[in-house]
XYZ file of C-alpha atoms in Angstrom:
719
model
C 25.104 43.989 -15.444
C 25.282 40.609 -17.075
C 23.360 40.045 -20.235
C 20.096 38.240 -19.677
C 20.282 34.620 -20.963
C 18.257 33.805 -24.056
C 16.078 30.739 -24.464
C 17.745 27.750 -26.185
C 15.910 24.906 -27.761
C 16.430 21.658 -25.845
C 18.198 19.010 -27.802
C 16.859 16.046 -25.844
C 18.809 13.103 -24.382
C 20.319 11.278 -27.329
C 23.562 9.410 -26.400
C 26.794 10.213 -28.204
C 27.939 7.806 -30.877
C 30.551 5.271 -29.595
C 31.400 4.044 -33.098
C 30.818 5.375 -36.602
C 27.583 4.703 -38.448
C 28.507 2.935 -41.645
C 26.402 3.273 -44.821
C 22.593 3.095 -44.699
C 22.244 6.459 -46.550
C 19.153 5.305 -48.470
C 17.557 3.940 -45.352
C 18.231 7.153 -43.364
C 16.686 9.236 -46.140
C 13.643 6.871 -46.232
C 13.023 7.158 -42.504
C 13.369 10.952 -42.705
C 10.808 11.165 -45.450
C 8.308 9.052 -43.427
C 8.792 11.245 -40.456
C 7.936 14.263 -42.559
C 4.350 12.954 -43.117
C 3.693 10.479 -40.396
C 3.404 10.731 -36.595
C 4.321 7.072 -35.979
C 7.132 5.362 -37.844
C 8.214 1.923 -36.781
C 11.491 0.408 -37.977
C 11.099 -3.382 -37.937
C 13.396 -6.267 -38.587
C 15.150 -9.280 -37.232
C 17.332 -8.868 -34.139
C 20.841 -7.664 -34.976
C 19.818 -6.081 -38.301
C 20.602 -2.564 -37.022
C 17.191 -1.153 -36.106
C 18.428 0.693 -33.028
C 21.437 2.184 -34.815
C 19.333 3.391 -37.744
C 16.693 4.906 -35.487
C 19.305 6.704 -33.416
C 21.045 7.985 -36.576
C 17.676 9.222 -37.872
C 16.948 10.777 -34.454
C 20.314 12.620 -34.489
C 19.675 13.906 -37.907
C 16.300 15.183 -36.861
C 17.833 16.850 -33.780
C 20.486 18.608 -35.837
C 17.865 20.052 -38.145
C 16.225 21.913 -35.252
C 12.935 22.141 -37.164
C 9.780 23.566 -35.668
C 8.166 20.101 -35.539
C 10.928 19.094 -33.049
C 11.277 22.396 -31.230
C 11.035 20.691 -27.880
C 13.747 18.165 -28.623
C 14.371 14.569 -29.626
C 14.155 12.056 -26.758
C 15.180 8.430 -26.524
C 13.418 5.941 -24.232
C 15.156 2.504 -24.145
C 12.582 -0.030 -22.995
C 14.751 -3.118 -23.441
C 15.259 -3.615 -19.623
C 11.545 -3.101 -18.756
C 9.669 -6.256 -17.965
C 6.907 -5.020 -15.615
C 4.175 -3.135 -17.424
C 3.698 -0.872 -14.393
C 7.169 0.537 -15.029
C 6.532 1.518 -18.627
C 5.223 4.998 -17.873
C 7.979 5.603 -15.280
C 10.621 4.762 -17.849
C 9.219 7.164 -20.436
C 8.856 9.869 -17.729
C 12.474 9.260 -16.756
C 13.625 9.548 -20.444
C 11.760 12.845 -20.804
C 13.300 14.043 -17.500
C 9.941 14.648 -15.950
C 9.595 15.353 -12.308
C 6.153 14.949 -10.751
C 5.186 15.202 -7.132
C 1.435 14.734 -7.568
C -0.737 11.698 -7.082
C -1.723 11.762 -10.728
C -1.288 8.519 -12.577
C 2.070 8.517 -14.489
C 0.142 8.164 -17.775
C -1.769 11.349 -17.088
C 1.549 13.172 -16.232
C 3.016 12.080 -19.547
C -0.009 13.128 -21.456
C -0.102 16.505 -19.733
C 3.515 17.068 -20.432
C 3.311 16.167 -24.094
C -0.010 17.890 -24.831
C 1.418 21.267 -25.714
C 4.859 20.169 -26.969
C 6.307 19.363 -30.346
C 8.988 16.645 -30.070
C 10.187 13.405 -31.477
C 10.066 10.437 -29.085
C 12.316 7.433 -30.018
C 11.261 4.137 -28.515
C 13.675 1.203 -28.662
C 13.342 -2.405 -27.520
C 9.610 -2.572 -26.722
C 8.980 -6.169 -27.952
C 8.399 -7.712 -24.512
C 5.787 -5.145 -23.808
C 4.417 -4.527 -27.287
C 0.744 -4.467 -26.341
C 1.250 -2.199 -23.351
C 3.468 0.197 -25.391
C 0.921 0.311 -28.130
C -1.809 1.207 -25.715
C 0.216 3.964 -24.092
C 1.257 5.388 -27.506
C -2.252 5.355 -28.757
C -3.401 7.542 -25.874
C -0.376 9.828 -26.062
C -0.668 10.386 -29.798
C -4.408 11.110 -29.500
C -3.818 13.750 -26.721
C -0.607 15.224 -28.008
C -0.907 16.537 -31.544
C 2.661 17.775 -31.658
C 4.082 14.389 -30.756
C 5.884 12.223 -33.366
C 7.216 8.773 -32.553
C 10.059 6.805 -34.136
C 9.949 3.166 -32.828
C 12.412 0.291 -33.340
C 11.449 -3.249 -32.649
C 11.040 -6.715 -34.087
C 7.283 -6.460 -34.476
C 4.856 -3.688 -35.422
C 2.803 -1.909 -32.792
C -0.397 -2.360 -34.744
C -1.739 1.196 -34.287
C -3.841 3.103 -36.811
C -1.661 5.538 -38.715
C 1.511 3.480 -37.996
C 3.916 3.427 -40.989
C 6.331 0.498 -41.113
C 9.819 0.696 -42.358
C 11.062 -2.936 -42.716
C 14.798 -2.925 -42.427
C 16.789 -5.431 -44.445
C 20.502 -6.274 -43.960
C 22.770 -3.845 -45.745
C 23.855 -4.345 -49.354
C 26.998 -6.597 -49.835
C 29.272 -3.592 -50.345
C 27.960 -1.870 -47.183
C 28.280 -5.136 -45.237
C 31.865 -5.482 -46.300
C 32.563 -1.827 -45.400
C 31.077 -2.348 -41.928
C 33.087 -5.548 -41.336
C 36.264 -3.761 -42.487
C 35.700 -0.731 -40.365
C 35.007 -2.763 -37.169
C 37.932 -5.033 -37.801
C 40.263 -2.036 -38.285
C 38.940 -0.626 -34.933
C 39.946 -3.857 -33.183
C 43.265 -4.173 -35.145
C 44.669 -1.027 -36.813
C 46.836 -3.199 -39.060
C 43.796 -4.796 -40.632
C 43.004 -3.893 -44.239
C 40.910 -5.331 -47.071
C 43.289 -6.617 -49.736
C 42.911 -8.414 -52.973
C 43.982 -11.585 -51.217
C 41.448 -11.536 -48.387
C 38.536 -9.827 -50.144
C 37.012 -13.040 -51.445
C 36.919 -14.670 -47.972
C 35.602 -11.505 -46.351
C 32.851 -11.280 -49.003
C 31.954 -14.905 -48.385
C 31.943 -14.218 -44.668
C 29.539 -11.314 -45.095
C 27.264 -13.524 -47.295
C 27.387 -16.430 -44.789
C 26.207 -14.020 -42.012
C 23.531 -12.570 -44.255
C 25.078 -9.163 -43.724
C 23.536 -8.814 -40.330
C 25.382 -5.899 -38.631
C 25.500 -7.572 -35.145
C 26.836 -10.786 -36.612
C 29.445 -8.864 -38.593
C 30.590 -6.986 -35.468
C 31.054 -10.245 -33.595
C 33.019 -11.629 -36.547
C 35.132 -8.496 -36.785
C 36.322 -9.003 -33.266
C 37.701 -12.392 -34.329
C 39.745 -10.978 -37.168
C 42.211 -9.606 -34.665
C 43.302 -13.130 -33.901
C 42.269 -15.145 -36.970
C 42.599 -14.688 -40.687
C 39.450 -14.223 -42.714
C 39.854 -17.735 -44.093
C 40.142 -19.210 -40.596
C 37.134 -17.332 -39.390
C 35.089 -18.559 -42.290
C 36.286 -22.145 -41.840
C 35.359 -22.100 -38.141
C 32.006 -20.723 -38.882
C 31.262 -23.315 -41.518
C 32.325 -26.120 -39.076
C 29.648 -25.051 -36.630
C 26.974 -23.893 -39.035
C 24.956 -27.177 -38.887
C 25.252 -27.378 -35.186
C 24.256 -23.841 -34.403
C 21.402 -23.256 -36.857
C 18.968 -24.997 -34.601
C 16.560 -22.915 -32.637
C 12.786 -22.939 -32.887
C 11.269 -25.010 -35.683
C 10.007 -22.738 -38.463
C 12.108 -19.872 -37.315
C 13.040 -17.281 -40.038
C 16.409 -17.997 -41.657
C 17.760 -14.633 -40.537
C 16.789 -15.467 -36.959
C 18.716 -18.743 -37.198
C 21.673 -16.862 -38.817
C 21.841 -14.468 -35.894
C 21.749 -17.265 -33.407
C 24.465 -18.918 -35.410
C 26.615 -15.807 -35.190
C 26.082 -15.407 -31.496
C 26.456 -19.117 -30.832
C 29.529 -19.287 -32.901
C 31.044 -16.399 -30.891
C 29.956 -18.197 -27.734
C 31.605 -21.467 -28.917
C 34.887 -19.604 -29.546
C 34.929 -18.272 -25.969
C 36.821 -20.058 -23.318
C 34.814 -21.895 -20.581
C 35.405 -18.997 -18.202
C 34.410 -16.479 -20.675
C 31.204 -18.344 -21.414
C 30.505 -18.692 -17.673
C 30.885 -14.973 -17.187
C 28.786 -14.157 -20.192
C 25.931 -16.260 -18.729
C 26.294 -14.766 -15.273
C 26.436 -11.182 -16.525
C 23.029 -11.669 -18.143
C 21.354 -11.173 -14.626
C 22.093 -7.453 -14.921
C 19.496 -5.015 -16.282
C 21.243 -2.621 -18.622
C 24.564 -1.202 -17.292
C 26.778 -2.580 -14.620
C 30.229 -1.765 -13.249
C 33.261 -3.923 -12.537
C 32.707 -4.071 -8.815
C 29.157 -5.344 -9.266
C 30.323 -7.906 -11.821
C 33.103 -9.169 -9.486
C 30.657 -9.568 -6.564
C 27.717 -11.062 -8.423
C 29.539 -13.367 -10.828
C 32.579 -14.566 -8.880
C 32.698 -17.939 -7.135
C 34.875 -20.894 -6.562
C 34.742 -21.695 -10.270
C 35.329 -18.083 -11.268
C 37.712 -16.131 -8.942
C 36.927 -12.465 -8.423
C 40.415 -11.404 -9.292
C 40.052 -12.926 -12.736
C 36.773 -11.149 -13.681
C 38.607 -7.989 -14.809
C 40.640 -9.822 -17.437
C 37.531 -11.783 -18.620
C 35.555 -8.529 -18.965
C 38.366 -7.185 -21.124
C 38.353 -10.252 -23.275
C 34.515 -10.079 -23.728
C 34.936 -6.406 -24.688
C 37.526 -7.410 -27.318
C 35.062 -9.960 -28.672
C 32.155 -7.351 -28.862
C 30.146 -9.375 -26.423
C 30.279 -6.405 -24.008
C 30.301 -2.629 -24.812
C 31.917 0.019 -22.634
C 30.041 3.252 -21.813
C 30.927 6.461 -19.999
C 28.209 7.582 -17.612
C 27.762 10.287 -14.941
C 28.640 7.629 -12.410
C 31.735 6.411 -14.219
C 32.529 3.542 -16.538
C 29.853 1.042 -17.111
C 29.483 -2.146 -19.310
C 26.449 -3.536 -21.042
C 25.318 -6.269 -23.489
C 23.157 -5.826 -26.398
C 19.792 -7.273 -25.511
C 20.048 -10.046 -28.099
C 23.480 -11.080 -26.659
C 22.160 -10.833 -23.092
C 19.204 -13.040 -23.859
C 21.527 -15.712 -25.341
C 23.571 -15.641 -22.090
C 20.392 -15.770 -19.967
C 19.384 -18.964 -21.798
C 22.670 -20.529 -20.910
C 22.337 -19.476 -17.297
C 18.900 -21.103 -17.051
C 20.291 -24.329 -18.596
C 23.023 -24.329 -15.935
C 20.389 -24.209 -13.173
C 22.073 -21.252 -11.574
C 19.775 -18.391 -12.420
C 17.993 -18.175 -9.080
C 21.271 -17.985 -7.105
C 22.640 -15.272 -9.379
C 19.512 -13.187 -9.174
C 19.801 -13.321 -5.296
C 23.441 -12.276 -5.476
C 22.431 -9.440 -7.780
C 19.709 -8.467 -5.307
C 22.163 -8.548 -2.372
C 24.653 -6.325 -4.204
C 21.999 -3.612 -4.948
C 20.550 -3.748 -1.444
C 24.042 -3.129 -0.221
C 24.577 -0.381 -2.786
C 21.380 1.366 -1.683
C 22.463 1.079 2.011
C 25.832 2.724 1.250
C 24.150 5.424 -0.794
C 21.794 6.310 2.009
C 24.761 6.771 4.339
C 26.741 8.681 1.777
C 23.868 11.002 0.997
C 24.910 12.952 4.096
C 28.329 13.773 2.804
C 30.160 15.822 0.208
C 29.391 12.998 -2.263
C 25.696 13.780 -2.337
C 25.595 14.744 -5.993
C 27.653 11.648 -6.959
C 25.191 9.502 -5.019
C 22.269 10.920 -6.935
C 24.068 10.252 -10.221
C 24.952 6.684 -9.123
C 21.347 5.803 -8.221
C 20.152 7.359 -11.444
C 22.644 5.198 -13.410
C 21.736 2.046 -11.481
C 17.959 2.533 -11.520
C 17.272 -0.335 -13.833
C 19.207 -2.774 -11.612
C 17.617 -1.371 -8.390
C 14.214 -1.953 -9.968
C 15.203 -5.535 -10.731
C 16.421 -6.038 -7.195
C 13.092 -4.655 -5.877
C 11.221 -7.087 -8.113
C 13.340 -9.917 -6.817
C 12.687 -8.958 -3.192
C 8.939 -8.757 -3.675
C 8.589 -11.868 -5.802
C 10.672 -14.227 -3.608
C 8.607 -15.904 -0.878
C 9.559 -14.768 2.604
C 11.709 -11.803 1.451
C 9.097 -9.039 1.376
C 11.015 -7.421 4.291
C 13.976 -6.853 2.013
C 11.710 -5.115 -0.466
C 10.450 -2.897 2.390
C 13.986 -2.151 3.442
C 15.205 -1.374 -0.031
C 12.208 0.804 -0.929
C 12.555 2.670 2.386
C 16.342 3.018 2.125
C 15.920 4.870 -1.155
C 13.874 7.658 0.467
C 16.555 10.176 -0.426
C 16.163 9.372 -4.124
C 12.305 9.337 -4.066
C 12.060 12.580 -2.137
C 15.273 14.370 -2.988
C 15.646 13.628 -6.707
C 12.038 14.013 -7.996
C 10.883 10.369 -7.963
C 7.953 10.555 -5.609
C 5.475 8.693 -7.882
C 7.741 5.762 -8.559
C 8.875 5.653 -4.906
C 5.250 5.379 -3.775
C 4.680 2.656 -6.304
C 7.439 0.488 -4.726
C 6.580 1.443 -1.125
C 2.928 0.555 -1.543
C 3.902 -2.762 -3.166
C 6.282 -3.632 -0.466
C 3.629 -3.006 2.230
C 1.000 -5.212 0.656
C -0.073 -8.112 2.907
C 1.997 -11.253 2.417
C 0.876 -14.467 4.045
C 4.214 -16.115 3.834
C 5.787 -13.389 6.017
C 3.245 -13.543 8.797
C 5.472 -15.540 11.133
C 8.457 -13.315 10.575
C 6.634 -9.958 10.901
C 8.066 -9.060 14.369
C 11.636 -9.990 13.329
C 11.576 -7.584 10.413
C 9.260 -4.982 11.962
C 11.968 -2.280 11.557
C 11.941 -2.636 7.763
C 8.178 -2.316 7.677
C 8.253 0.790 9.964
C 10.866 2.361 7.727
C 8.778 1.775 4.672
C 5.722 3.240 6.424
C 7.340 6.534 7.428
C 8.880 6.951 3.987
C 5.431 6.238 2.386
C 3.950 8.838 4.764
C 6.675 11.335 3.776
C 6.207 10.750 0.035
C 2.417 10.990 0.270
C 2.643 14.227 2.266
C 4.894 15.729 -0.447
C 2.271 14.653 -2.961
C -0.485 16.367 -1.103
C -2.302 13.160 -0.114
C -2.955 13.978 3.538
C -5.217 10.935 4.068
C -2.710 8.330 2.949
C 0.175 10.219 4.692
C -1.680 10.334 8.007
C -2.690 6.715 7.887
C 0.895 5.481 7.133
C 2.476 7.751 9.793
C 0.063 6.847 12.576
C 0.544 3.180 11.751
C 4.316 3.708 11.912
C 4.163 5.640 15.190
C 1.849 3.073 16.852
C 4.091 0.196 15.670
C 7.250 1.910 16.821
C 5.820 2.597 20.334
C 4.627 -1.014 20.533
C 8.045 -2.459 19.660
C 10.115 0.199 21.355
C 11.662 1.481 18.125
C 12.604 5.041 19.148
C 14.142 5.954 15.787
C 11.079 5.001 13.779
C 8.884 6.928 16.252
C 10.959 10.019 15.783
C 10.598 9.809 12.005
C 6.900 9.289 12.308
C 6.467 12.407 14.542
C 8.743 14.373 12.209
C 6.693 13.626 9.130
C 3.385 14.346 10.957
C 4.875 17.703 11.777
C 5.835 18.148 8.084
C 2.255 17.308 7.082
C 0.906 19.920 9.600
C 3.351 22.512 8.118
C 2.113 22.145 4.568
C -1.409 22.106 5.862
C -1.034 25.594 7.532
C -1.329 24.155 11.017
C 1.721 26.119 12.239
C 1.237 25.797 15.945
C 0.836 22.040 15.765
C 3.659 21.783 13.222
C 6.042 23.627 15.611
C 5.022 21.307 18.490
C 5.489 18.113 16.491
C 8.727 19.176 14.762
C 10.190 20.354 18.107
C 9.277 17.015 19.662
C 10.885 15.109 16.776
C 14.106 17.009 17.128
C 14.224 16.096 20.821
C 13.586 12.479 19.919
C 16.397 12.620 17.331
C 18.815 14.035 19.869
C 17.915 11.379 22.364
C 18.664 8.572 19.849
C 21.812 10.311 18.429
C 20.273 10.482 14.969
C 21.895 13.040 12.659
C 21.448 13.055 8.893
C 19.732 15.009 6.197
C 16.301 14.173 7.537
C 17.171 15.544 10.957
C 18.457 18.748 9.504
C 15.368 19.028 7.366
C 13.267 18.748 10.474
C 15.128 21.718 11.904
C 14.568 23.702 8.692
C 10.859 22.844 8.727
C 10.642 24.104 12.328
C 12.268 27.286 11.175
C 9.652 27.662 8.457
C 6.923 27.356 11.047
C 8.623 30.034 13.244
C 9.113 32.324 10.286
C 5.462 32.028 9.216
C 4.367 32.839 12.759
C 6.368 36.053 12.807
C 9.559 34.879 14.528
C 12.273 35.475 11.854
C 15.045 35.694 14.412
C 14.241 32.215 15.681
C 14.029 30.869 12.114
C 17.358 32.450 11.170
C 19.098 30.997 14.282
C 17.924 27.462 13.408
C 18.810 27.765 9.692
C 22.229 29.273 10.263
C 23.057 26.227 12.438
C 21.738 23.923 9.727
C 23.817 25.791 7.077
C 26.980 25.466 9.170
C 26.474 21.726 9.761
C 25.806 21.269 6.014
C 29.037 23.139 5.130
C 30.957 20.960 7.518
C 29.419 17.686 6.174
C 29.276 18.742 2.546
C 25.442 18.326 2.500
C 23.715 20.470 -0.229
C 20.165 19.220 -0.582
C 18.936 20.195 2.928
C 21.152 23.323 2.774
C 19.147 24.616 -0.133
C 15.988 24.688 2.025
C 17.807 26.383 4.826
C 18.906 28.992 2.275
C 15.266 29.484 1.242
C 14.303 30.307 4.832
C 17.298 32.645 5.217
C 16.303 34.364 2.011
C 12.758 34.749 3.231
C 14.040 36.412 6.451
C 16.519 38.616 4.458
C 13.729 39.929 2.197
C 11.594 40.577 5.294
C 14.495 42.497 6.800
C 14.754 44.709 3.712
C 17.849 43.111 2.101
C 16.773 41.903 -1.310
C 20.369 41.672 -2.585
C 21.214 39.125 0.135
C 17.972 37.252 -0.542
C 18.865 37.061 -4.229
C 22.330 35.571 -3.525
C 20.876 32.948 -1.258
C 18.107 32.087 -3.698
C 20.433 31.803 -6.705
C 22.330 29.062 -4.935
C 19.097 27.492 -3.823
C 17.759 27.315 -7.389
C 20.977 25.780 -8.644
C 21.014 23.076 -5.984
C 17.357 22.146 -6.350
C 17.799 21.850 -10.131
C 20.850 19.642 -9.620
C 18.802 17.195 -7.582
C 15.585 17.631 -9.617
C 13.730 18.678 -6.481
C 10.673 20.341 -8.012
C 9.169 21.387 -4.717
C 12.261 23.258 -3.558
C 12.834 24.731 -6.986
C 9.363 26.222 -7.473
C 9.389 27.702 -4.018
C 12.723 29.332 -4.593
C 11.736 30.716 -8.026
C 8.558 32.250 -6.656
C 10.385 33.895 -3.792
C 13.094 35.075 -6.249
C 10.317 36.583 -8.381
C 9.121 38.561 -5.345
C 12.765 39.656 -4.691
C 12.985 40.818 -8.246
C 9.855 42.982 -8.143
C 11.054 44.389 -4.869
C 14.268 45.457 -6.701
C 12.160 47.283 -9.287
C 12.347 44.817 -12.131
C 8.615 44.112 -12.586
C 8.844 42.662 -16.102
C 11.543 40.174 -15.128
C 9.585 39.240 -12.036
C 6.567 38.461 -14.228
C 8.752 36.274 -16.373
C 9.947 34.315 -13.400
C 6.465 34.023 -11.936
C 5.187 32.738 -15.345
C 8.052 30.191 -15.471
C 7.027 28.821 -12.127
C 3.436 28.157 -13.150
C 4.030 25.113 -15.344
C 6.197 23.573 -12.540
C 3.139 23.512 -10.267
C 1.587 21.054 -12.700
C 4.239 18.594 -11.439
C 3.843 19.556 -7.774
C 0.025 19.559 -7.709
C -2.258 21.938 -5.832
C -0.132 25.010 -4.990
C 1.457 23.611 -1.843
C -1.879 22.089 -0.889
C -3.513 25.463 -0.802
C -1.160 26.830 1.781
C -1.529 30.509 2.388
C 1.919 30.745 3.879
C 3.852 29.096 1.100
C 1.738 30.831 -1.574
C 2.169 34.399 -0.110
C 5.260 35.231 -2.273
C 3.473 34.281 -5.471
C 0.384 36.348 -4.683
C 2.397 39.278 -3.581
C 4.554 39.247 -6.683
C 1.532 39.033 -8.927
C -0.114 41.933 -7.275
C 2.920 44.223 -7.331
C 4.135 43.352 -10.819
C 0.580 43.792 -12.265
C 0.342 47.111 -10.498
C 3.504 48.355 -12.231
C 2.966 46.774 -15.654
C -0.717 46.679 -15.976
C -2.674 43.437 -16.559
C -1.893 43.097 -20.286
C 1.885 43.562 -20.027
C 2.036 41.355 -16.988
C 0.235 38.592 -18.874
C 2.623 38.971 -21.872
C 5.712 38.675 -19.696
C 4.256 35.782 -17.717
C 3.488 34.060 -20.979
C 7.164 34.453 -21.950
C 8.138 32.743 -18.725
C 5.768 29.812 -19.333
C 7.572 29.085 -22.590
C 10.982 28.706 -20.787
C 12.424 25.304 -20.227
C 13.529 24.453 -16.737
C 17.169 24.681 -17.881
C 16.541 28.089 -19.373
C 14.809 29.206 -16.193
C 17.773 28.217 -14.053
C 20.037 30.285 -16.306
C 17.654 33.139 -16.096
C 17.535 32.977 -12.286
C 21.308 33.556 -12.242
C 20.894 36.893 -14.113
C 21.293 39.876 -11.882
C 19.204 42.906 -13.002
C 20.769 46.363 -12.951
C 20.272 48.624 -9.952
C 16.833 50.114 -9.712
C 15.073 51.940 -6.910
C 13.663 49.478 -4.446
C 9.963 49.320 -3.804
C 8.474 49.406 -0.314
C 9.894 47.099 2.278
C 7.895 43.905 2.410
C 5.682 43.571 5.468
C 6.446 40.781 7.930
C 3.999 37.886 8.116
C 1.439 38.293 10.851
C 2.101 36.172 13.861
C -0.051 33.133 14.285
C -1.968 33.382 11.001
C -1.479 32.947 7.320
C 0.805 35.576 5.714
C -0.954 38.280 3.789
C -0.196 38.918 0.186
C 2.392 41.560 0.964
C 4.542 38.863 2.601
C-alpha cells in the first residue's frame, strides 16, 4: 500500500528569476515591514525605476517564509496587457488559477474564492485601469479578511488603508553594481577598473540610476567603451529630453534612455521594434515573422533582428509551457507603439496580428483532436493575451464582426475543455450583438454566426443556464435549416440533447443525441465533439438501466481516442466505464479508470469532469471499505461545486454517487466523524486532491454490491 499523500501549502504562480536581483536590501526590508502591518501596500515610482522587480523580490521572500498569513500562496497578476475593464476580473481569476462554470459574475467568483483564504496577491502594471483596479480591490479587501495586496504602479490606487512605498532610483554604488553586473552578463570580459570607473559612474549619474536605463546602457557596453557610450548619450541628450511639457525629470530621463537606445538601432531594428509593439505580452518567432515582415523587412531577416534586439535588452526571452517566447517591457513597448503610430502603419499591423491569431485558433481547433491536445491547451493559455487582442480587433473593426464570431466559436475547446466558460460566454455574447454595418453581409457569413450560437448554447448549458442555452440552440438550428447548413444543425441538435441530459430528461436526451450522431455520420464529421456526443448518449443509456449499451458506446470512443491520441473526451468515456464497472461489482477496475480520469480532467482544468470523477471515486472508496477516506474525497469535492454551480443543475442521476457515498460513509463513521473527515477534505487544494485520488487504500472487505439504477427514472441513492 502506498503512503497517503500529505497536504502541501501552495506556493502560488511567481515566475522564476531570469537575472539576478542586485542590491535594494533596505527597500526589500521596508516593503516586508509594511506587509506585516498593512493589507494594501503600493510601490510607486517612475517607469523603469524597478517597481516590478522589487515587488517580485518581496513576493518571493514572502513565499519562502511560508507564514500563516500567506498559507494559501503568493500569486502574481500582470495587468499590463489589459486594456478592456471587462477583462480585469478574468485576468485576476486566470492568475489565481480559478475555474468557474457558473453564471456568477467574475467579481463574485473572485470574492467567493478569496473570502476564506489567506494569501498575498501581487498586482503589477495597473496604471491604464487604475480606477477599475481600485474599485475591484476595494470590494475584495472588504470581503476577504485574509487577503493582502502588494501593488506596483506609477500612481497610487487611492484606497483607504493603502500604504505607499515610493521607490527612488538605487544609490550610486548600487546603480554602478547593477550596470556592471548586466554588462558582464552581456560580455563576460567586462570588468570595472580604475580606468573606466569614472566614466561608468558618470553614466549612472546621467541616467539618474534608473535600472531600466542602466540595463539598456549595459547592452551597449559590449560594443562600445564606457567613454563612447557616455559621449553618444551626451550628444543626443538635448534632442531626446523632449516629451510632455512639465514632465518630471526622471520621466524625461527614461525617455532619453529608451530614445537613445532607439537612435543607436539600425533602421531595420527600429522598424521591427515598432511593429513588435502590436503584440500583447509574449510572442514567438513565427508570429513575429508573419506579422512584422514585408517588402521593407524580409521574413528571413526577422530572426537575426530579434537576436540583435535581445542583445540590446529591447526584448527579453522567456521559457513557457508552449516553448520560447519574447516580450518587451511595457515602457519599451509603448515607445515602439508611438513610433508605429507616427509611421501610420498601426492599423495594418493590427490586422495582420489579428489574422495570425485567427489562423492560430483554427489550427488549434483542428489539432485538439490529436495527440497534441495538451500542447494545444498550453499554447492557447500562453497566447491568451494576444487572442483577446485579436478578438477586440475583430469586434471593433467595422464589417468584421463575423471574424469575431468565428474566432470566439473556434475557441470552443478552450472555453469548454479548459475551464474558461465565463470568459468564453463574454466573447460569444459580444460577437453576437447586433451590428448594423454587417446587415448586408449576414448571409455570406451565416456559418460563423451559427457556430458562435451553438458554442454559446453549449457554454450556457454547462453553466446551468437552460433558458439562454435553449434560445441560442433553437436559433442556431432554425438558421441552419433555413440555410442548409447540415453541420451546424447537427451541433445544435447535439447540444439540445446535452441540455436534456443534465436536466434529467433521459428519454429525450437519448433521442436527440442519437439523432445528432446520425447527422454527424451523414456529414462525415468526426472530432472531440462527435465523440462527446456518443459518450453523452452512453450516459443516458446507463442512467436508464442499460449499462451494456453504455459500455459498448464508450469502449468504441475509448478505442478511437487511443488511436487519435485524444484525452479530454476519453476521460468522460472512462467515467461512464467506471460507473458501469462499479455497478457490475468491480470497484478495483472502477478505481483504475477514475484515477486516469481525474488526472486528465485536472490537466485540462475541466472542473465538471473532475468533480464528477471525484464523487464517483468517493463512492468506489466507501464500497472498498475505506469510509474515512471516502468522506475526505467527498468533502474535497464540495468546494469544487462552488465553481460548477448548482449540483449538476439538481440532476438526480449525476448526484446519485454523492448521496450514496454520504449515506454509506456516515452510516459507518457516524455523523460526527464523517463531518470531521469531510472537513479535512474541504481544506485540500485541488492539486493535493489529485495526488490523494492516486492513493490506493489497502485491501478491505467490500461492502454490498451497489444496486443498478432503475430504468427510466432517476437513480436512487444506492446507485
